[in-house]
Short mmCIF file of C-alpha atoms in Angstrom, two decimals:
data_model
loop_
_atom_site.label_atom_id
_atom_site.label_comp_id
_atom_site.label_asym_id
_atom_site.label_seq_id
_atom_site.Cartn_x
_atom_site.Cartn_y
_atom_site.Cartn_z
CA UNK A 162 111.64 65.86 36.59
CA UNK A 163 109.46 63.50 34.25
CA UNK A 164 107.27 61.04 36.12
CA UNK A 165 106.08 57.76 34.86
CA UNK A 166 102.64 57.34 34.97
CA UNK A 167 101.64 53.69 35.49
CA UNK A 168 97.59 54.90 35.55
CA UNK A 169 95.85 57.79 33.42
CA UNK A 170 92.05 57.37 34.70
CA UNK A 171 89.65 59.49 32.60
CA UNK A 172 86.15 60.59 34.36
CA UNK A 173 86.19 62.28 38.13
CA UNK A 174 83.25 61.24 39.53
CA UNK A 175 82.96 58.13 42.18
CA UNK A 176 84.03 54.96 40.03
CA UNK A 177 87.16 56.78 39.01
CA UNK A 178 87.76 58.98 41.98
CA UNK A 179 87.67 55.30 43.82
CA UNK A 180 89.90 53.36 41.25
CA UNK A 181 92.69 56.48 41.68
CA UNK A 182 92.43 56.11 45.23
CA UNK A 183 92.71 53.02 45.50
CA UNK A 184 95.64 52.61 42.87
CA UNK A 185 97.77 56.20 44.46
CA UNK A 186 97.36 54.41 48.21
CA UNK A 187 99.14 50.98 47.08
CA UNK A 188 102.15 53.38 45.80
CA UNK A 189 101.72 53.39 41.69
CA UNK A 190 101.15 56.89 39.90
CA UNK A 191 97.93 57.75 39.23
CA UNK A 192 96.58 60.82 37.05
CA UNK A 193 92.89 62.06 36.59
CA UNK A 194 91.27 64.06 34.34
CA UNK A 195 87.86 65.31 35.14
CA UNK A 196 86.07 67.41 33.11
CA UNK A 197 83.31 68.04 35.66
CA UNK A 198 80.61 68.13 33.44
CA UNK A 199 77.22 69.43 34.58
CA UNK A 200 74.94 66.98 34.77
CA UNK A 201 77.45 64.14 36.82
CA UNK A 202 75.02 61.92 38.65
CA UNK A 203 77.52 61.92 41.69
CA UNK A 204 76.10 65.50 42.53
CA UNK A 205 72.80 64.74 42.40
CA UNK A 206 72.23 61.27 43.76
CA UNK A 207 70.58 61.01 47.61
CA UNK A 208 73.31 57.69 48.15
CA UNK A 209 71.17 55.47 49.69
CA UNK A 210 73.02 51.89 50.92
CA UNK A 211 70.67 49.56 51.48
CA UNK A 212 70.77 47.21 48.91
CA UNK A 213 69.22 44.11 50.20
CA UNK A 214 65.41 45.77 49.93
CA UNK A 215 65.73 45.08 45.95
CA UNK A 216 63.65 43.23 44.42
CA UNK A 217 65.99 43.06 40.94
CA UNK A 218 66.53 39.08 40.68
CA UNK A 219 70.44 39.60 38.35
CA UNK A 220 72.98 37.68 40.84
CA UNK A 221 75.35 38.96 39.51
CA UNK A 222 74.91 42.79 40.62
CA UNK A 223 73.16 41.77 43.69
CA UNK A 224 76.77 40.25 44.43
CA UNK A 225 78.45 43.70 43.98
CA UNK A 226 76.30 45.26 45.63
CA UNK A 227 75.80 42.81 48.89
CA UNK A 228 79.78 43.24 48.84
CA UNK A 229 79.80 47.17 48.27
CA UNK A 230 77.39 47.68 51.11
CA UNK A 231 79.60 44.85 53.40
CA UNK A 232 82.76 47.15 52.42
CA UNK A 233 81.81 50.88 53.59
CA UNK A 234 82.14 51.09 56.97
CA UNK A 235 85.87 49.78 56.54
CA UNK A 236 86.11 52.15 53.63
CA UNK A 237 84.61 55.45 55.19
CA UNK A 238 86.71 54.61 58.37
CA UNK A 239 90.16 54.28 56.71
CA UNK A 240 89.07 57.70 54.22
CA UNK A 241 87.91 59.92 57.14
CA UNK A 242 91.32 58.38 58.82
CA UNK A 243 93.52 60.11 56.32
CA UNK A 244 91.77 62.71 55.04
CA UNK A 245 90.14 64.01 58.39
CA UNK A 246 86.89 64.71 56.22
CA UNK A 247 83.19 63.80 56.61
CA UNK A 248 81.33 62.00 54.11
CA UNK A 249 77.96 62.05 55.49
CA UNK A 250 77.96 58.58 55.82
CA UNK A 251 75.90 57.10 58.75
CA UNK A 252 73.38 54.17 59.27
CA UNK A 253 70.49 54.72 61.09
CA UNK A 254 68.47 52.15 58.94
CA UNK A 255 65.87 52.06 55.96
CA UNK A 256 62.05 52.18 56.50
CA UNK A 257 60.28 50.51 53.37
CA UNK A 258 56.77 51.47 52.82
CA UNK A 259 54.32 49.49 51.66
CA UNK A 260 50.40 50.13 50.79
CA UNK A 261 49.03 47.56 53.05
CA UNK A 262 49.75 44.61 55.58
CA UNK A 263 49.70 41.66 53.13
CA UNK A 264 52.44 43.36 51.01
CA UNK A 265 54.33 44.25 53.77
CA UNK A 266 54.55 40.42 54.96
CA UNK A 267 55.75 39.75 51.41
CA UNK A 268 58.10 41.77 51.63
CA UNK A 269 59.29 41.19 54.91
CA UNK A 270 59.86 37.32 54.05
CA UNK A 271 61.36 38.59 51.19
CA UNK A 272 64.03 41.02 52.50
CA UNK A 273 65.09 38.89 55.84
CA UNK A 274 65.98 35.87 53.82
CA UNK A 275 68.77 37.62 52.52
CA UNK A 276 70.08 38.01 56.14
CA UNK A 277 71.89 34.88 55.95
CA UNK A 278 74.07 35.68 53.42
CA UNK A 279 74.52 39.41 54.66
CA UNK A 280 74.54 40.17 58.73
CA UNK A 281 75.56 44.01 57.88
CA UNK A 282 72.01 44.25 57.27
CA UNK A 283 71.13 43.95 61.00
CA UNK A 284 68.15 43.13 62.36
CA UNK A 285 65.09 43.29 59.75
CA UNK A 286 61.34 43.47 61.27
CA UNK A 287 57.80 44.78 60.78
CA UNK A 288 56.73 47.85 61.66
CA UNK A 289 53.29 49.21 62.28
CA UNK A 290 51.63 52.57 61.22
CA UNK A 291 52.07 54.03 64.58
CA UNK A 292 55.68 52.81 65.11
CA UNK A 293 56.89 54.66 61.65
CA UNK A 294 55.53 57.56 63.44
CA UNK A 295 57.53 57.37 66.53
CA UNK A 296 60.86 56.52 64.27
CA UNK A 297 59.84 59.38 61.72
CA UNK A 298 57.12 61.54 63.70
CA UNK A 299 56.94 64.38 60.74
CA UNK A 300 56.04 61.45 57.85
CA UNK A 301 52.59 60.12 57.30
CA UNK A 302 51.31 57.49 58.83
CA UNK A 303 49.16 55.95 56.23
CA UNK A 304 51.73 52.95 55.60
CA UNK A 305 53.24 49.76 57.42
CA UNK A 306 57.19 49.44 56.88
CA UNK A 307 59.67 46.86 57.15
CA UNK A 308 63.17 48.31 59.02
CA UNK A 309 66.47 47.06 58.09
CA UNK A 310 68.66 48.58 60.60
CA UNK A 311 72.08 48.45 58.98
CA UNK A 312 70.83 50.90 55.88
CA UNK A 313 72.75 54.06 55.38
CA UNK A 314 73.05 56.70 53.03
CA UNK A 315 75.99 58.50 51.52
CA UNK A 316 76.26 62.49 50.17
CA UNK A 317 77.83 62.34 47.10
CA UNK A 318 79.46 65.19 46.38
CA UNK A 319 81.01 64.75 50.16
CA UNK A 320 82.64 61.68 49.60
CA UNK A 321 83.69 62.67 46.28
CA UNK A 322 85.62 66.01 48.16
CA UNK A 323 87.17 63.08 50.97
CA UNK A 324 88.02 60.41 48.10
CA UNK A 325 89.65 63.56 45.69
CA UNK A 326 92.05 64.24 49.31
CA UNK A 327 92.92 60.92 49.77
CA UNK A 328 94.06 60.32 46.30
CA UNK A 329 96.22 63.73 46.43
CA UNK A 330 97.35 62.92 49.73
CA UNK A 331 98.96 59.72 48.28
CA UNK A 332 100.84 61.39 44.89
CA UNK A 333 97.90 61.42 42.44
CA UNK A 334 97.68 64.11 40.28
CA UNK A 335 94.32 65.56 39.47
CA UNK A 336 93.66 67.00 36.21
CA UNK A 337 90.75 69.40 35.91
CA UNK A 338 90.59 69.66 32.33
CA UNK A 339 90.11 67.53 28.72
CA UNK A 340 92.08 64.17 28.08
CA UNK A 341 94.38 64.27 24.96
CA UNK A 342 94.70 60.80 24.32
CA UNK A 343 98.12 61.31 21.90
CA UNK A 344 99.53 62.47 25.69
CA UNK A 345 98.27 59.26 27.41
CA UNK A 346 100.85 57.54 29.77
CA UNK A 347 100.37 54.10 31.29
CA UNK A 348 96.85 51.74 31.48
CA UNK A 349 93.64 53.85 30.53
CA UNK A 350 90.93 53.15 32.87
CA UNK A 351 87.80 55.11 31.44
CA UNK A 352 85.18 56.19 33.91
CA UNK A 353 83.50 58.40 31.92
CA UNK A 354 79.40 57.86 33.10
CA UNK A 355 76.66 59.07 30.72
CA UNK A 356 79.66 60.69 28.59
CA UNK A 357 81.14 57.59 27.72
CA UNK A 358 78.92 57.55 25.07
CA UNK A 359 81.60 59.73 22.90
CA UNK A 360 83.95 56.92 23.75
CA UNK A 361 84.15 54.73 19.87
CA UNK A 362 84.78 51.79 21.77
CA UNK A 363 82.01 49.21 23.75
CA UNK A 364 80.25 48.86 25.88
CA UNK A 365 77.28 51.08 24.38
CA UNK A 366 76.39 53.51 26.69
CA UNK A 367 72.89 55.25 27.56
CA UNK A 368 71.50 57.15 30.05
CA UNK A 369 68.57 58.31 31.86
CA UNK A 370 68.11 61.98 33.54
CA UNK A 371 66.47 61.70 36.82
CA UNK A 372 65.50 64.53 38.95
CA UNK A 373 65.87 65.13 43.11
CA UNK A 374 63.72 68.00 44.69
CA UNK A 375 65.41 68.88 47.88
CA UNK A 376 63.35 70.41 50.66
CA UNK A 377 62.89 72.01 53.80
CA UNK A 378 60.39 71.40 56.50
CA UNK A 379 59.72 74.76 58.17
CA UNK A 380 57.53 74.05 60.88
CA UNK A 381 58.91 70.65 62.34
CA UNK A 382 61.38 70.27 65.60
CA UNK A 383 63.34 67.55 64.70
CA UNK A 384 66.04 67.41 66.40
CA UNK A 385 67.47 63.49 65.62
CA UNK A 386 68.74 61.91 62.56
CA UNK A 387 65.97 59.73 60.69
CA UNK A 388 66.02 56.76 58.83
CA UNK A 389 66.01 56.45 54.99
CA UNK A 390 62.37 55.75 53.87
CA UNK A 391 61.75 53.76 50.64
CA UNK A 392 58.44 55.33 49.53
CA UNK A 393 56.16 53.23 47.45
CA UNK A 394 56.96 52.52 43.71
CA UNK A 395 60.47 53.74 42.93
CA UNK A 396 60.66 56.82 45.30
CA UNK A 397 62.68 57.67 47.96
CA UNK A 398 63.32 60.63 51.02
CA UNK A 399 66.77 60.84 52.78
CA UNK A 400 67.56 63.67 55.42
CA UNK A 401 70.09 65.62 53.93
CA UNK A 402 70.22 68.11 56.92
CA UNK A 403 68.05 68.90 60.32
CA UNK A 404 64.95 69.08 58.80
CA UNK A 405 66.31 68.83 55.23
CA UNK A 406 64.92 65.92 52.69
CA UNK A 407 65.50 65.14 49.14
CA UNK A 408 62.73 63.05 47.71
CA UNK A 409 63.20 61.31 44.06
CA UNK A 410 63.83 60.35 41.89
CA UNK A 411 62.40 60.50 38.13
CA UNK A 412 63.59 57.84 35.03
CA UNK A 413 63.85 59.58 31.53
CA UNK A 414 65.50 57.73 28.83
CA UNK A 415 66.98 60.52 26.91
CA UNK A 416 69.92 61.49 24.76
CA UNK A 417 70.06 64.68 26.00
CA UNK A 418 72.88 66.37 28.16
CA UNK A 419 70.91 69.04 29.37
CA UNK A 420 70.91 69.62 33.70
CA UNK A 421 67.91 71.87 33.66
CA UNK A 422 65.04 70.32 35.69
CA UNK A 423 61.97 70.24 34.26
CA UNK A 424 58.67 72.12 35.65
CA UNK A 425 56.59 68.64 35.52
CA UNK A 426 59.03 66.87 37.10
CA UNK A 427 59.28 69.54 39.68
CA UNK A 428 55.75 69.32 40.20
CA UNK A 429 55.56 65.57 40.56
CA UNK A 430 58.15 65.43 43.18
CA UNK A 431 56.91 68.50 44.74
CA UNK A 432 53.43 66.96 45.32
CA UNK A 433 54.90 63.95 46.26
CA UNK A 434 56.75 65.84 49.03
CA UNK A 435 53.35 67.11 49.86
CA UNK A 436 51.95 64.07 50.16
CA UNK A 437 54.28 62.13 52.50
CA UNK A 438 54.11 64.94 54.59
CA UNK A 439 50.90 66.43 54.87
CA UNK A 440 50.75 68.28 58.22
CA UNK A 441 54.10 70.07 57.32
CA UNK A 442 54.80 73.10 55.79
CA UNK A 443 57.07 72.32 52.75
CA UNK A 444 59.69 75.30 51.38
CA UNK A 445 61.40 74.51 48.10
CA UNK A 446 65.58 74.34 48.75
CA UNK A 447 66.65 73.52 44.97
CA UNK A 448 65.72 70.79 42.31
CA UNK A 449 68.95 68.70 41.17
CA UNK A 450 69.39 66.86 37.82
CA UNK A 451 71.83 63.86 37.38
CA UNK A 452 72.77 61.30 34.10
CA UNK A 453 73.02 58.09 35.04
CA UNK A 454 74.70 55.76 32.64
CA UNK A 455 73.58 52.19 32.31
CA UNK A 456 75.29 49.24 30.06
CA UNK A 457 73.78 46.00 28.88
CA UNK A 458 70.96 44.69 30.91
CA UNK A 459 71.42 47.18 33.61
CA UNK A 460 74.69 45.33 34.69
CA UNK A 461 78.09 47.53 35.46
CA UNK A 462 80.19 46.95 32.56
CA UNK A 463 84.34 46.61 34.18
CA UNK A 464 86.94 44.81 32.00
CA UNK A 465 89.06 45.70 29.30
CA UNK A 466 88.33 46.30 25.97
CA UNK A 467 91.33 46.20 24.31
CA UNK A 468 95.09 45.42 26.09
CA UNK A 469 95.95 48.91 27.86
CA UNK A 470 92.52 50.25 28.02
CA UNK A 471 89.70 49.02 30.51
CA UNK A 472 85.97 50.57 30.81
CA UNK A 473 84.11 50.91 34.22
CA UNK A 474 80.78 52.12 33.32
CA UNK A 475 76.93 51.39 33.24
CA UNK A 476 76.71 52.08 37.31
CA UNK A 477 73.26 53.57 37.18
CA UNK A 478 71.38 53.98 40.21
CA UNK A 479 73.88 52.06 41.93
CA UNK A 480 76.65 54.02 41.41
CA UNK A 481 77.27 55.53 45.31
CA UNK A 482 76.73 52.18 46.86
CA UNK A 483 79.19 49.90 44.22
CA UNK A 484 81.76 52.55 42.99
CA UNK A 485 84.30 52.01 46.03
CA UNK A 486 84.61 48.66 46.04
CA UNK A 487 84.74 48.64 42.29
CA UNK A 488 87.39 51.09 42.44
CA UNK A 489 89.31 48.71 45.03
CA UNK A 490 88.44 45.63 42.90
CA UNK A 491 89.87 47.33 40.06
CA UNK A 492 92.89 48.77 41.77
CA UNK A 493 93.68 45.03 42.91
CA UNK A 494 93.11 43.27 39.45
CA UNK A 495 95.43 45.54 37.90
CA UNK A 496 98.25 44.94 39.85
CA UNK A 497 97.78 41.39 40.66
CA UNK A 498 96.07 40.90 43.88
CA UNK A 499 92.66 38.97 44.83
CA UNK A 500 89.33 40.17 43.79
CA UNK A 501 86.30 39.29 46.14
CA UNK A 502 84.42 39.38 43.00
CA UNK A 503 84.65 37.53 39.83
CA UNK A 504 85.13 40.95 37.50
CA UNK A 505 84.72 38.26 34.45
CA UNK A 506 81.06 38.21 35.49
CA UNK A 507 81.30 42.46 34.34
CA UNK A 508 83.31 42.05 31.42
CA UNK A 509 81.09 41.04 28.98
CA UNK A 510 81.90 42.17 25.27
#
């Protein structure tokens, strides 16, 4: 029998996996296409949620992201509810590093003065050289840290598997396979990451290629889960696994599609394993390579761009922490319910 389809959603990884979810669960029909191009940053992002350590000053996506991070423990809860799989989601909190006392004071004013405004970040304090050993005894201890205790991290391609059940376990039909757009059927919703770029309409789309080296430790006992560590500059190490780390990430401005990771960047992150842990011994697991789109001023772009079509692009780093609320802001601005966010602030052609 012929089914109307109310949704067609074009892109598979988190932004539209979310916005099919979230559309298939309230009871409209929902189809995705996914292409599953190589390259999708959802596969090789470490999905660290712990925005408030920022120090990007746009309110505007510090507000979606304050409110993404507020909104996953409800969300992982109600997706590992009906789909009875694991997301690797978990919060044992966020060590930032910095290179010496006076910065980490900074910083510390800095980061607990958002508390007010967000008390999912738990506690935030100081921590000495010596106590960043006892929390994370196989990492150096050259630097001081400030904890925030409600930071988490994500795996990707995990949630991606539990959001892809949910939305099948609710009618949505997944695709796996090129969009004809002379066979589209209902709103277009356009999730299409770095590859939105061979969309003709705006926003304009670019990306950057960044590269995760992930990494054994061969010699350690670790037994228990440790924190996220924000490294200086923009680096970062989650656990993937007992004993398991991915460290990253590299920024390259490119137009290329390519997935292959570079030898220098391999290098670079490779010595910067070796440097963060220097009494281990380190054995190479696999280097990953993601496109991450960006929009306009490094701000999500999510509106419409013409009157059946809307865009939800230009997550960049973001992406893991802001794509499932987006996807359930979306989902309830298309069919007429409250927004906690103002989605004109997005929509900005």
């Amino acid at each position: 029998m012929y089914r109307v389809i109310d949704f067609t959603i074009i892109g598979g990884g988190i932004a539209g996996a979310s916005t099919a979810y979230h559309l298939a669960k309230k009871g409209y029909a929902v189809r995705l296409y996914d292409r599953n191009d190589t390259g999708k940053a959802t596969e090789a992002s470490a999905g660290i949620i712990c925005p408030w350590v920022s120090q990007r000053r746009n309110k505007k996506w510090y507000a979606l992201v304050r409110e993404s991070a507020k909104y996953y423990p409800e969300f992982i809860e109600a997706l590992k509810a009906e789909t009875g799989l694991d997301s690797g989601y978990r919060r044992e909190g966020s060590i930032s590093l910095f290179k010496d006392d006076h910065v980490q004071e900074l910083a510390f004013k800095r980061i607990s003065a958002k508390q007010a405004d967000a008390p999912e970040m738990g506690t935030v304090r100081k921590v000495s050289r010596e106590e960043v050993a006892q929390m994370h005894p196989d990492l150096t201890d050259l630097y001081p840290g400030v904890l925030v205790e409600g930071g988490g991290q994500v795996k990707g391609a995990e949630l991606l598997k539990a959001l892809k059940a949910g939305f099948l376990k609710y009618g949505g039909e997944w695709i796996n396979g090129e969009f004809d757009p002379s066979n589209a059927s209902g709103t277009l919703i356009y999730a299409t990451g770095a590859w939105g770029i061979e969309q003709q309409h705006e926003p304009h789309i670019r990306h950057q290629r960044s590269e995760v080296l992930h990494f054994r430790l061969k010699d350690s006992n670790n037994k228990q889960p440790r924190p996220v560590v924000m490294a200086l500059g923009p680096i970062y190490i989650v656990e993937m696994g007992i004993n398991q780390y991915a460290i990253g990430t590299t920024h390259e401005d490119t137009d290329s599609f390519s997935a292959e990771p570079s030898e220098e960047n391999y290098r670079y992150l490779r010595d910067l394993a070796e440097r963060y842990f220097p009494d281990s011994t380190i054995e190479d697991i696999k280097m990953m390579v993601g496109l991450k789109p960006y929009a306009r001023d490094f701000l999500p772009f999510i509106g419409a761009v013409d009157d059946r079509t809307i865009v939800i692009n230009g997550m960049g780093a973001t992406g893991l922490t802001a794509s499932p609320l987006v996807g359930r802001e979306v989902a309830n601005h298309l069919t007429g319910q409250d927004t906690v966010l103002d989605l004109n602030d997005f929509s900005y052609l």
